[in-house]
PDB file of C-alpha atoms in Angstrom:
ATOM      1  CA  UNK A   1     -29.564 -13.359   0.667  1.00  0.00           C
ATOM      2  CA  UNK A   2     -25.755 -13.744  -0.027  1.00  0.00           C
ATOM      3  CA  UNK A   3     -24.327 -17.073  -1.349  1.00  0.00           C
ATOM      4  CA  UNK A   4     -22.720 -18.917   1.518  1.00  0.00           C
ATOM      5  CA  UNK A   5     -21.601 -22.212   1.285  1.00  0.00           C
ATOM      6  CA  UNK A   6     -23.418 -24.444   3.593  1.00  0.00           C
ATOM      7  CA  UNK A   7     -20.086 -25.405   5.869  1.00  0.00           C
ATOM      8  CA  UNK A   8     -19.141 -21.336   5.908  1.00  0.00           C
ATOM      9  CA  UNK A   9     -19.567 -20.114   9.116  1.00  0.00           C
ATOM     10  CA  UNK A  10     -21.277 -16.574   9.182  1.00  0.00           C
ATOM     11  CA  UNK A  11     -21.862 -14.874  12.254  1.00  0.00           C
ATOM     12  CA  UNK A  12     -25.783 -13.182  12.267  1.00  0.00           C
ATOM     13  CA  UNK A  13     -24.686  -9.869  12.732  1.00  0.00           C
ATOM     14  CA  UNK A  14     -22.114  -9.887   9.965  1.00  0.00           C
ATOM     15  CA  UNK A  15     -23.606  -7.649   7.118  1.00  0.00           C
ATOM     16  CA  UNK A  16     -22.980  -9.014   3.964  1.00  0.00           C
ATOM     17  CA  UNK A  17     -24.473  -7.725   0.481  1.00  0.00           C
ATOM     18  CA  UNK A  18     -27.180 -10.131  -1.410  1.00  0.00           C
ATOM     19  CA  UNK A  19     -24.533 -10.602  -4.115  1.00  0.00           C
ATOM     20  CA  UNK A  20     -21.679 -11.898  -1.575  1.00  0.00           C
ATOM     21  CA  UNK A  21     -20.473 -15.107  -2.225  1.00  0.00           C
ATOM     22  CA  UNK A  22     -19.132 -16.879   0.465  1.00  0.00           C
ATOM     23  CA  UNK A  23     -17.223 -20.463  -0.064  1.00  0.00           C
ATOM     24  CA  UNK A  24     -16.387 -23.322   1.546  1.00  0.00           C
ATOM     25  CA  UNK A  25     -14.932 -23.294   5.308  1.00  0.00           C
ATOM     26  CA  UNK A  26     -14.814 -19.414   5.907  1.00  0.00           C
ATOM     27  CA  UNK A  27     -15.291 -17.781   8.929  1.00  0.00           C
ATOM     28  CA  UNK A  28     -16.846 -14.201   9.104  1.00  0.00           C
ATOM     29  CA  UNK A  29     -17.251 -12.626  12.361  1.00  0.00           C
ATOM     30  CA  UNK A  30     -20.253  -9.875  13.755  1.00  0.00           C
ATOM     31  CA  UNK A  31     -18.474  -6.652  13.161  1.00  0.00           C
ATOM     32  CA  UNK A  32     -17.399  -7.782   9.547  1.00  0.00           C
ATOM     33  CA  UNK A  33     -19.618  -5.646   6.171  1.00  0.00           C
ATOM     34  CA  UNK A  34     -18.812  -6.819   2.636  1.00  0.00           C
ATOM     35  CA  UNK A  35     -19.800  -4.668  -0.114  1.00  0.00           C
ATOM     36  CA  UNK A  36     -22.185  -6.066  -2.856  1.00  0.00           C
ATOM     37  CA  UNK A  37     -20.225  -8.076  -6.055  1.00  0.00           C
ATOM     38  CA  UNK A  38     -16.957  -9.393  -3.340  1.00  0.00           C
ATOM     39  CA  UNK A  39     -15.886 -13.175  -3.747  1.00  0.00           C
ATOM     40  CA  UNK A  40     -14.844 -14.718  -0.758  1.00  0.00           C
ATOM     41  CA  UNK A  41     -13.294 -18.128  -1.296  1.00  0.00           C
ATOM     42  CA  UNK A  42     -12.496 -21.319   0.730  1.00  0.00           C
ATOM     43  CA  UNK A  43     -10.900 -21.254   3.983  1.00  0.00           C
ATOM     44  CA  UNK A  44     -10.657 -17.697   4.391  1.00  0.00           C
ATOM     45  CA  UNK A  45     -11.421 -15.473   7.895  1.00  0.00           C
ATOM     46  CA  UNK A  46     -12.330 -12.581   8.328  1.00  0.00           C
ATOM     47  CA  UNK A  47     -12.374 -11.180  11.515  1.00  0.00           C
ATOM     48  CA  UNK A  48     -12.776  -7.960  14.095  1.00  0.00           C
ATOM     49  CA  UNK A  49     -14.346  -4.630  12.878  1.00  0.00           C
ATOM     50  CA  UNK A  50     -13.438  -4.979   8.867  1.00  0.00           C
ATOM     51  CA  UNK A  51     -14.752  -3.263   6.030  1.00  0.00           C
ATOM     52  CA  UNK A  52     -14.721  -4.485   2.564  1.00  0.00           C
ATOM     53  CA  UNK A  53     -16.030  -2.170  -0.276  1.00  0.00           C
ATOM     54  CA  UNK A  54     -17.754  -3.546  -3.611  1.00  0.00           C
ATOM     55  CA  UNK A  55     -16.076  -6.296  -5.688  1.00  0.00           C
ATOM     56  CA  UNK A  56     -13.047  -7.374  -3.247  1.00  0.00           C
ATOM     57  CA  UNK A  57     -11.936 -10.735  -4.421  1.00  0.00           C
ATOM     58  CA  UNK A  58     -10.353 -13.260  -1.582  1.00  0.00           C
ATOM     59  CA  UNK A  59      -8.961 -15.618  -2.041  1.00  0.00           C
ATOM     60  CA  UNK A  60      -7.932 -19.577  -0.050  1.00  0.00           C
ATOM     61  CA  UNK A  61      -6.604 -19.297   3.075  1.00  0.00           C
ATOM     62  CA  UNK A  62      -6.116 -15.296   3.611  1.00  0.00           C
ATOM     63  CA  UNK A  63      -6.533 -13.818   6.923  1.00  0.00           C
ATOM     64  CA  UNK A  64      -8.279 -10.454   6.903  1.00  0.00           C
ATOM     65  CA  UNK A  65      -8.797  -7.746  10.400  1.00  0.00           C
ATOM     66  CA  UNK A  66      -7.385  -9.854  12.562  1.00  0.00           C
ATOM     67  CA  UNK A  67      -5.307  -8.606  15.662  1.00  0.00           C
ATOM     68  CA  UNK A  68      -2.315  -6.561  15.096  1.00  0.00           C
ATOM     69  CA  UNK A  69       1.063  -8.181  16.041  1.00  0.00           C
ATOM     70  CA  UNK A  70       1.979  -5.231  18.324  1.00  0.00           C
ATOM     71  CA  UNK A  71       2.203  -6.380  21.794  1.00  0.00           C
ATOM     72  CA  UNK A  72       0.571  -3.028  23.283  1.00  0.00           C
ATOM     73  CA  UNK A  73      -2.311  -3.905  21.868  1.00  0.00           C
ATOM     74  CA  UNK A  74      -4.933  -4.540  24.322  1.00  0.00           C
ATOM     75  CA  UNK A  75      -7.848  -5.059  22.553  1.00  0.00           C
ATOM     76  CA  UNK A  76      -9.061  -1.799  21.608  1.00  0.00           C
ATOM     77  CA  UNK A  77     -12.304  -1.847  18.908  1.00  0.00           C
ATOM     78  CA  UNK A  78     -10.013  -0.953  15.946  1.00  0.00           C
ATOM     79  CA  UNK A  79     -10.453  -1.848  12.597  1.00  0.00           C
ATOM     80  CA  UNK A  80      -9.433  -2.442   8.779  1.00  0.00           C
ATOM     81  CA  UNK A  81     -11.044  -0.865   5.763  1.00  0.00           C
ATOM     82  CA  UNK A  82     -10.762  -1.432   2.604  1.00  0.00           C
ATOM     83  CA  UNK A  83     -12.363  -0.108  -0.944  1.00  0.00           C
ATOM     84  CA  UNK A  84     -13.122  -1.308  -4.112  1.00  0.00           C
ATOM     85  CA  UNK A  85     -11.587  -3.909  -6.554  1.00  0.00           C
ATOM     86  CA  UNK A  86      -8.792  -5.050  -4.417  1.00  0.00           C
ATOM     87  CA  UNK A  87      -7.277  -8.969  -4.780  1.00  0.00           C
ATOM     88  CA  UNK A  88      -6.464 -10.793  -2.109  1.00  0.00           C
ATOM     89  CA  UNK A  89      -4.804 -14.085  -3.188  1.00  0.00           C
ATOM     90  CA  UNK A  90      -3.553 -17.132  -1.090  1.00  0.00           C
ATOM     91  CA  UNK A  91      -2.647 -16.418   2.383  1.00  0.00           C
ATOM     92  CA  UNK A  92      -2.189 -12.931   2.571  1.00  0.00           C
ATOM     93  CA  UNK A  93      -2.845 -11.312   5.630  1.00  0.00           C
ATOM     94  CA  UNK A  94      -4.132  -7.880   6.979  1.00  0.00           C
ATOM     95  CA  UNK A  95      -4.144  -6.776  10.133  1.00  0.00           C
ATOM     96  CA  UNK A  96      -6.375  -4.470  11.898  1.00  0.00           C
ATOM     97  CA  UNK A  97      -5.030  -0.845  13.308  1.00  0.00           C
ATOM     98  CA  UNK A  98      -4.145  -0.409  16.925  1.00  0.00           C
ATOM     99  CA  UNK A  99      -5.195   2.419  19.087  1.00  0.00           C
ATOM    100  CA  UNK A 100      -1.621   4.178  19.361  1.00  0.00           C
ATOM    101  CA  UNK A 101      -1.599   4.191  15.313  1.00  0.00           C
ATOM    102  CA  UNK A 102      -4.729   5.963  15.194  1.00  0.00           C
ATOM    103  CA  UNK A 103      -7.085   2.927  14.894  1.00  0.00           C
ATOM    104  CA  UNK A 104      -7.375   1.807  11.840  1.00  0.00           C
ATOM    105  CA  UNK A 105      -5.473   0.262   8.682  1.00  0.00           C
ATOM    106  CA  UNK A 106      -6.739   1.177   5.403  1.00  0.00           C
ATOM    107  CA  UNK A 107      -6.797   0.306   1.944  1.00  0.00           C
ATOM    108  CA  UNK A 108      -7.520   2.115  -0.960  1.00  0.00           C
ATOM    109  CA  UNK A 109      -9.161   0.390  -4.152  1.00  0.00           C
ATOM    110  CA  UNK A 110      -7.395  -1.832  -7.272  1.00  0.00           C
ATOM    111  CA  UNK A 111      -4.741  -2.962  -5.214  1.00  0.00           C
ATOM    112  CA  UNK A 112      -3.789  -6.927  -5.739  1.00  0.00           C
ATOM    113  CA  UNK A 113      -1.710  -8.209  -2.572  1.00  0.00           C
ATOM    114  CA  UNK A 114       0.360 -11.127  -3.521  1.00  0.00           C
ATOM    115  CA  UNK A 115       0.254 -14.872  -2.391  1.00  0.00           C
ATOM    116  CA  UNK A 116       1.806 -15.232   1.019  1.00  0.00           C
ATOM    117  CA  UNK A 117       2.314 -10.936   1.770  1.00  0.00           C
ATOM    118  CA  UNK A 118       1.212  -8.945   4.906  1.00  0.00           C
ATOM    119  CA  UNK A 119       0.633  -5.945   5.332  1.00  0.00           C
ATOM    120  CA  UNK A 120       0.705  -4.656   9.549  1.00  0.00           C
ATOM    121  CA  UNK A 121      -1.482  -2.821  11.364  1.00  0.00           C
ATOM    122  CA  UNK A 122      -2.129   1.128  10.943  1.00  0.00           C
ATOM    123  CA  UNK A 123      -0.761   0.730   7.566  1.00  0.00           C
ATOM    124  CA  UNK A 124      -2.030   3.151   4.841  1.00  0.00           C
ATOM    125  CA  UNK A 125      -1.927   1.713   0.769  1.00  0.00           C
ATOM    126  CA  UNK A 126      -3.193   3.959  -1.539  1.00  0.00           C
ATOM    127  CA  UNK A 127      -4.722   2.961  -5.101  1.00  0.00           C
ATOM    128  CA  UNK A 128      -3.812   0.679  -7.779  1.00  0.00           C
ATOM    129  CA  UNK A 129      -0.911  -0.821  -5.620  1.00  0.00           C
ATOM    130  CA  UNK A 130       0.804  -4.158  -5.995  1.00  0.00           C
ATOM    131  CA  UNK A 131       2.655  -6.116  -3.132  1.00  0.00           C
ATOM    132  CA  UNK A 132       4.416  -8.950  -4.277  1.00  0.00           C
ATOM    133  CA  UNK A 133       4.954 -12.561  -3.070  1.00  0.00           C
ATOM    134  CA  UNK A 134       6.118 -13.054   0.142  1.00  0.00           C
ATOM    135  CA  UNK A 135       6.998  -8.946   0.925  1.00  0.00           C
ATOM    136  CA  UNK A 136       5.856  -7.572   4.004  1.00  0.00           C
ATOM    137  CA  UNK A 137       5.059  -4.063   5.259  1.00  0.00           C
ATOM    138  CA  UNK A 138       5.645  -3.512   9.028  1.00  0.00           C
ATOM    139  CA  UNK A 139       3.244  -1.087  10.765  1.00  0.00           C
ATOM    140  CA  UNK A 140       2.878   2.551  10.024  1.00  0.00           C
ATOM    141  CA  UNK A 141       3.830   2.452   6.905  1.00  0.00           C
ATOM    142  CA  UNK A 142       1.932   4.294   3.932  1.00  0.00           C
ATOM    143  CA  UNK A 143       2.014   3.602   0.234  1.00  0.00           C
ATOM    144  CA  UNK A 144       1.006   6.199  -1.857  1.00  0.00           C
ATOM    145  CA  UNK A 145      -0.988   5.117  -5.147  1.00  0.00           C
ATOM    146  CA  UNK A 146       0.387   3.254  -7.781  1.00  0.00           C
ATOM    147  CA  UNK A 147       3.080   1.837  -5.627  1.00  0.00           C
ATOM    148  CA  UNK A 148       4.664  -1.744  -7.145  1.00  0.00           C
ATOM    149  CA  UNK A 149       6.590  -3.973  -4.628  1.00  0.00           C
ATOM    150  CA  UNK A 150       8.254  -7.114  -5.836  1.00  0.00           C
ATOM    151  CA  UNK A 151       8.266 -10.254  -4.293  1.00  0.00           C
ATOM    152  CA  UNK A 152      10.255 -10.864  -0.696  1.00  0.00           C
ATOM    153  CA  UNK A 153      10.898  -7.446   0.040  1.00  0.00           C
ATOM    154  CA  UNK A 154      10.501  -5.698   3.305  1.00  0.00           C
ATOM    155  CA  UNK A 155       9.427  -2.334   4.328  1.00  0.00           C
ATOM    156  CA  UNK A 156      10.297  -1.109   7.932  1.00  0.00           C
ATOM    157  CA  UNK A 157       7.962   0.585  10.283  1.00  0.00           C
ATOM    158  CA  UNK A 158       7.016   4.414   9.917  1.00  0.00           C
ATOM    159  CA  UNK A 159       8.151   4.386   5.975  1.00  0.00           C
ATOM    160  CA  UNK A 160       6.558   6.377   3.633  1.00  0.00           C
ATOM    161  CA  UNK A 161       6.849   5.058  -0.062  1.00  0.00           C
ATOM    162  CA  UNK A 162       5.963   8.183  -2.609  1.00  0.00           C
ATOM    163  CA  UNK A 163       3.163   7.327  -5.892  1.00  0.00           C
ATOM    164  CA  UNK A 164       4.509   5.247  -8.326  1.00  0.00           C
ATOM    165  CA  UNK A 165       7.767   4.053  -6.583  1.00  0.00           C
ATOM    166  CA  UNK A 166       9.056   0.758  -7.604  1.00  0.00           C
ATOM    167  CA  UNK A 167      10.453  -1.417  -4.937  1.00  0.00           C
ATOM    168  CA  UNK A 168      12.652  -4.251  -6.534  1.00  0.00           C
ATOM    169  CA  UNK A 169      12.945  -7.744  -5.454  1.00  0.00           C
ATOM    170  CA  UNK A 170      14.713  -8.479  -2.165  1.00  0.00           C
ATOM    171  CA  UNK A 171      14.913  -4.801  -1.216  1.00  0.00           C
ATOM    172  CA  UNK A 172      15.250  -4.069   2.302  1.00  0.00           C
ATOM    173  CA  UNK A 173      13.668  -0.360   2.868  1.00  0.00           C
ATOM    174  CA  UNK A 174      14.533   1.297   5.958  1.00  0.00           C
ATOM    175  CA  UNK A 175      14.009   5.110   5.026  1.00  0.00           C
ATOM    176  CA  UNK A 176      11.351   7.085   2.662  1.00  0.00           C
ATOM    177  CA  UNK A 177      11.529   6.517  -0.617  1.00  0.00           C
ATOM    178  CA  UNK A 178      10.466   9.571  -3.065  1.00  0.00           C
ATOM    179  CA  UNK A 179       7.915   9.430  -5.452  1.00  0.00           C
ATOM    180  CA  UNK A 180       8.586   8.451  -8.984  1.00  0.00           C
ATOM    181  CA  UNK A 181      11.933   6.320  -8.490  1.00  0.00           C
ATOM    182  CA  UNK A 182      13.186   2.964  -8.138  1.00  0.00           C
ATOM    183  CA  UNK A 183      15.256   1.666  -5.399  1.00  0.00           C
ATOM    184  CA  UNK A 184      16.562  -1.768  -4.934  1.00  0.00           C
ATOM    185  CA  UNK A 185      19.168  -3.553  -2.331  1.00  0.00           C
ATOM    186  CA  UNK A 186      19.835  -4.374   1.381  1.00  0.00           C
ATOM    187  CA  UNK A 187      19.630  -1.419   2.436  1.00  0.00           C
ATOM    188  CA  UNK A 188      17.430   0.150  -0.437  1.00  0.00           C
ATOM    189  CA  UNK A 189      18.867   2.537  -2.923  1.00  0.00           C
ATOM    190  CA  UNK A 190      17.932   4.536  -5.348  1.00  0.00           C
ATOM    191  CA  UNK A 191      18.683   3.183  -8.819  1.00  0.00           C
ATOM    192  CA  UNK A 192      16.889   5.927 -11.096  1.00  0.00           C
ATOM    193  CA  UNK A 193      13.402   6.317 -11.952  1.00  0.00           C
ATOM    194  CA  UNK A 194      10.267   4.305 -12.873  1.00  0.00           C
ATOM    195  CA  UNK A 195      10.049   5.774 -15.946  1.00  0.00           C
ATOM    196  CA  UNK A 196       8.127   2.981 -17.768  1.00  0.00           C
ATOM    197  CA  UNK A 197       5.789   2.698 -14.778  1.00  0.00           C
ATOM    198  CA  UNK A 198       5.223   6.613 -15.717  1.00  0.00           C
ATOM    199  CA  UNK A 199       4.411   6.225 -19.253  1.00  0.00           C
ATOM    200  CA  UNK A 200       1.968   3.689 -18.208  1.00  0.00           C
ATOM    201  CA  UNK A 201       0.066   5.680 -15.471  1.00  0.00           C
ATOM    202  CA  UNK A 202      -0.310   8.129 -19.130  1.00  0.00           C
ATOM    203  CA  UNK A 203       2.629  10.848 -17.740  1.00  0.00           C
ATOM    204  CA  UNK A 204       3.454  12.818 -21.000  1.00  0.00           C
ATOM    205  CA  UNK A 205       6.956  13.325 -22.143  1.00  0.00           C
ATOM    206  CA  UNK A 206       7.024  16.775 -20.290  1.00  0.00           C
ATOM    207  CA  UNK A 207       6.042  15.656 -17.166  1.00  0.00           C
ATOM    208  CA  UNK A 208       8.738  12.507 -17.482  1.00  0.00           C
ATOM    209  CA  UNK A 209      10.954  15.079 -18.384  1.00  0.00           C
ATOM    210  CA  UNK A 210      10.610  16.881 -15.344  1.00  0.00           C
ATOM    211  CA  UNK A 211      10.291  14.840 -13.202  1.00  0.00           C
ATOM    212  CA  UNK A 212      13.794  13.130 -14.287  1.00  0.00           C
ATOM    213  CA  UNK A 213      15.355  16.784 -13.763  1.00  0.00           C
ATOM    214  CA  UNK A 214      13.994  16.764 -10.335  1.00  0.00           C
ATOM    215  CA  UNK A 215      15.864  14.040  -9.761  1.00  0.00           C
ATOM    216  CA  UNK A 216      19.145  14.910 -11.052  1.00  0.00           C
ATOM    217  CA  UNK A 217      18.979  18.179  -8.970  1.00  0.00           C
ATOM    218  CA  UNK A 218      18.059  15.885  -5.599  1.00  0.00           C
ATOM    219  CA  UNK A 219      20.345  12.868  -5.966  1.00  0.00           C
ATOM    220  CA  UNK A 220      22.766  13.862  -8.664  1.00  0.00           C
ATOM    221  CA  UNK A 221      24.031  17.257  -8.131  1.00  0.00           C
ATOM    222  CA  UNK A 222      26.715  17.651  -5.528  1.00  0.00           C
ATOM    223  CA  UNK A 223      23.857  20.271  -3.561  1.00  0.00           C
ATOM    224  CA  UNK A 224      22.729  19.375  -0.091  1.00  0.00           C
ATOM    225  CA  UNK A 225      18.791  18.283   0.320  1.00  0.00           C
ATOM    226  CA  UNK A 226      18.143  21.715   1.532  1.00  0.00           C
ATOM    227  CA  UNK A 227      20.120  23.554  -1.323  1.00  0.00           C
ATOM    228  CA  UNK A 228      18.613  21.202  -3.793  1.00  0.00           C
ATOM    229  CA  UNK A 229      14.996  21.800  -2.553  1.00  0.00           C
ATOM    230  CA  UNK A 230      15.364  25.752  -2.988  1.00  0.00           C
ATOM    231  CA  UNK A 231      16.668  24.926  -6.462  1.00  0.00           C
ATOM    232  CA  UNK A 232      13.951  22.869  -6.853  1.00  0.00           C
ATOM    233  CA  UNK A 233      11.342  25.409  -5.887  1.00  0.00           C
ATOM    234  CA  UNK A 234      12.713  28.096  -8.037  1.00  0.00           C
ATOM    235  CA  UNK A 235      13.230  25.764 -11.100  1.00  0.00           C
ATOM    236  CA  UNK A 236      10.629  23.397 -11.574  1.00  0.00           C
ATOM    237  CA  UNK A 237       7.476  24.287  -8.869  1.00  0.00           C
ATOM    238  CA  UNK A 238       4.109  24.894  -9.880  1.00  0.00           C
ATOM    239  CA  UNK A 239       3.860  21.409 -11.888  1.00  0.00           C
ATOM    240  CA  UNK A 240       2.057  18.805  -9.981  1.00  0.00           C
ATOM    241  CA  UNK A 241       4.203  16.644 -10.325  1.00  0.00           C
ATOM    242  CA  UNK A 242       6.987  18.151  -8.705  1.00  0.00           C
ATOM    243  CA  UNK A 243       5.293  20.153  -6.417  1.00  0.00           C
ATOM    244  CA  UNK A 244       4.090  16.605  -4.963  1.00  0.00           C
ATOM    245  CA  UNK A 245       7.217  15.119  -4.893  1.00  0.00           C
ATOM    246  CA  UNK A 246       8.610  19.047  -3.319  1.00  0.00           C
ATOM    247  CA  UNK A 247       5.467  17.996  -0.277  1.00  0.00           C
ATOM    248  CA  UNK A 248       6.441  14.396  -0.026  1.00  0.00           C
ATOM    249  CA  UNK A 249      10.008  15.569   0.936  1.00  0.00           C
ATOM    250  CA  UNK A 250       8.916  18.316   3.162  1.00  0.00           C
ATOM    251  CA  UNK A 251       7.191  15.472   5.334  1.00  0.00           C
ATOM    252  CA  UNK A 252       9.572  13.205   5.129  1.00  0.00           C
ATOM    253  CA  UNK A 253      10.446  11.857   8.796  1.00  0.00           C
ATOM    254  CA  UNK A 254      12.515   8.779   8.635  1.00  0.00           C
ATOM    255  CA  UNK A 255      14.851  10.796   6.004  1.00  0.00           C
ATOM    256  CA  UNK A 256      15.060  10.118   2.138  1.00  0.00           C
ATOM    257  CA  UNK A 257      16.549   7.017   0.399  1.00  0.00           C
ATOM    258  CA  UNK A 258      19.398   8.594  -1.654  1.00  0.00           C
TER     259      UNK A 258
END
């Protein structure tokens, strides 16, 4: 049997792992499965049809699947998912998809959400993320892996935010934001690359190196996005990690942060 604190409130269909621990106060609801090693701390609830992987820690006071603050929603049986190894610290909050989003917000693994940050329903965060204090993604919006966000920044609905972006304190972004850079500011702009993020995610000099000339031909030249992209293709294509950032742009709806 899982470890729950004799004033947590588990509901009998909720199906939680024999190595769950539960504490003080929480509230799990029926539709809610918790993967074996996960911490759940005081105070916390989690609610509607969520699922954690193995070794999620939460902790006091977060909220986690409840309803999204969209007012169409009407109820539908949507849920949350999330993977492995993710931190959830003090009042963080996660909302459940809604039926017009395609029904579910989901989480990746290694993530650590930030004291006090939300993150909206039919969101999409990839791996090894961090959100900072206070910052909030609206809903819609997807975060590609290895995305860092510092603290009381905002990300608007529908905005796509490319692997290993860095979002700087404050920011205020309204349109995509490529892979690989940094952007800062009300509204967000770029201010050059995440290059130290790079050399930590193990990117080798050459790929750095290309990757910065992919982004002197984008933002730096005087070329327009579309004569920059077929200078792009003809340049630097076939490395992954241009031809990623090449696809990121290609699906870009909102338009790119320049």
């Amino acid at each position: 049997m899982a470890q729950v604190h004799p004033t947590a409130v588990v509901h009998p269909d909720a199906r939680l792992h024999e190595t769950v621990e539960v504490g003080p106060y929480s509230i799990i609801g029926p539709q809610v499965t918790i993967g074996a090693g996960s911490r759940v701390g005081p105070h916390v609830v989690i609610e509607g049809r969520t699922t954690l992987g193995e070794r999620n820690r939460i902790f006091q006071f977060a909220s986690v699947g409840a309803d999204p603050q969209d007012l169409k929603y009407a109820g539908e049986d949507t849920e949350l998912v999330l993977g492995d190894d993710n931190q959830i610290r003090e009042f963080v909050s996660l909302h459940k998809g809604t039926a017009g989003g395609g029904g579910a917000t989901r989480v990746g693994s290694g993530n650590l959400f930030m004291a006090n940050c939300h993150v909206a329903h039919d969101c999409v965060v990839g791996n090894g993320c961090r959100i900072g204090n206070g910052s909030a993604l609206a809903g819609h919006v997807t975060m590609e892996d290895h995305v860092i966000i510092s603290g009381l920044a905002a990300v608007h609905q529908f905005t796509r935010l490319g692997k290993h972006a860095f979002i700087s304190g404050g920011a205020m972004v309204t349109m995509d934001i490529p892979p690989y850079a940094t952007a800062q500011g009300d509204r967000a702009e770029l201010v050059g690359l995440n290059t130290v993020g790079l050399e930590r995610s193990g990117f080798s000099k050459e790929q750095i190196e290309r990757v910065k000339e992919a982004h002197r031909i984008l933002f730096r030249s005087k070329l327009t996005l579309q004569e920059a992209m077929v200078r792009l293709r003809a340049e630097l294509a076939g490395h992954s990690e241009v031809d990623h950032l090449i696809q990121f742009i290609q699906q870009s709806k909102r338009g790119l942060t320049r």
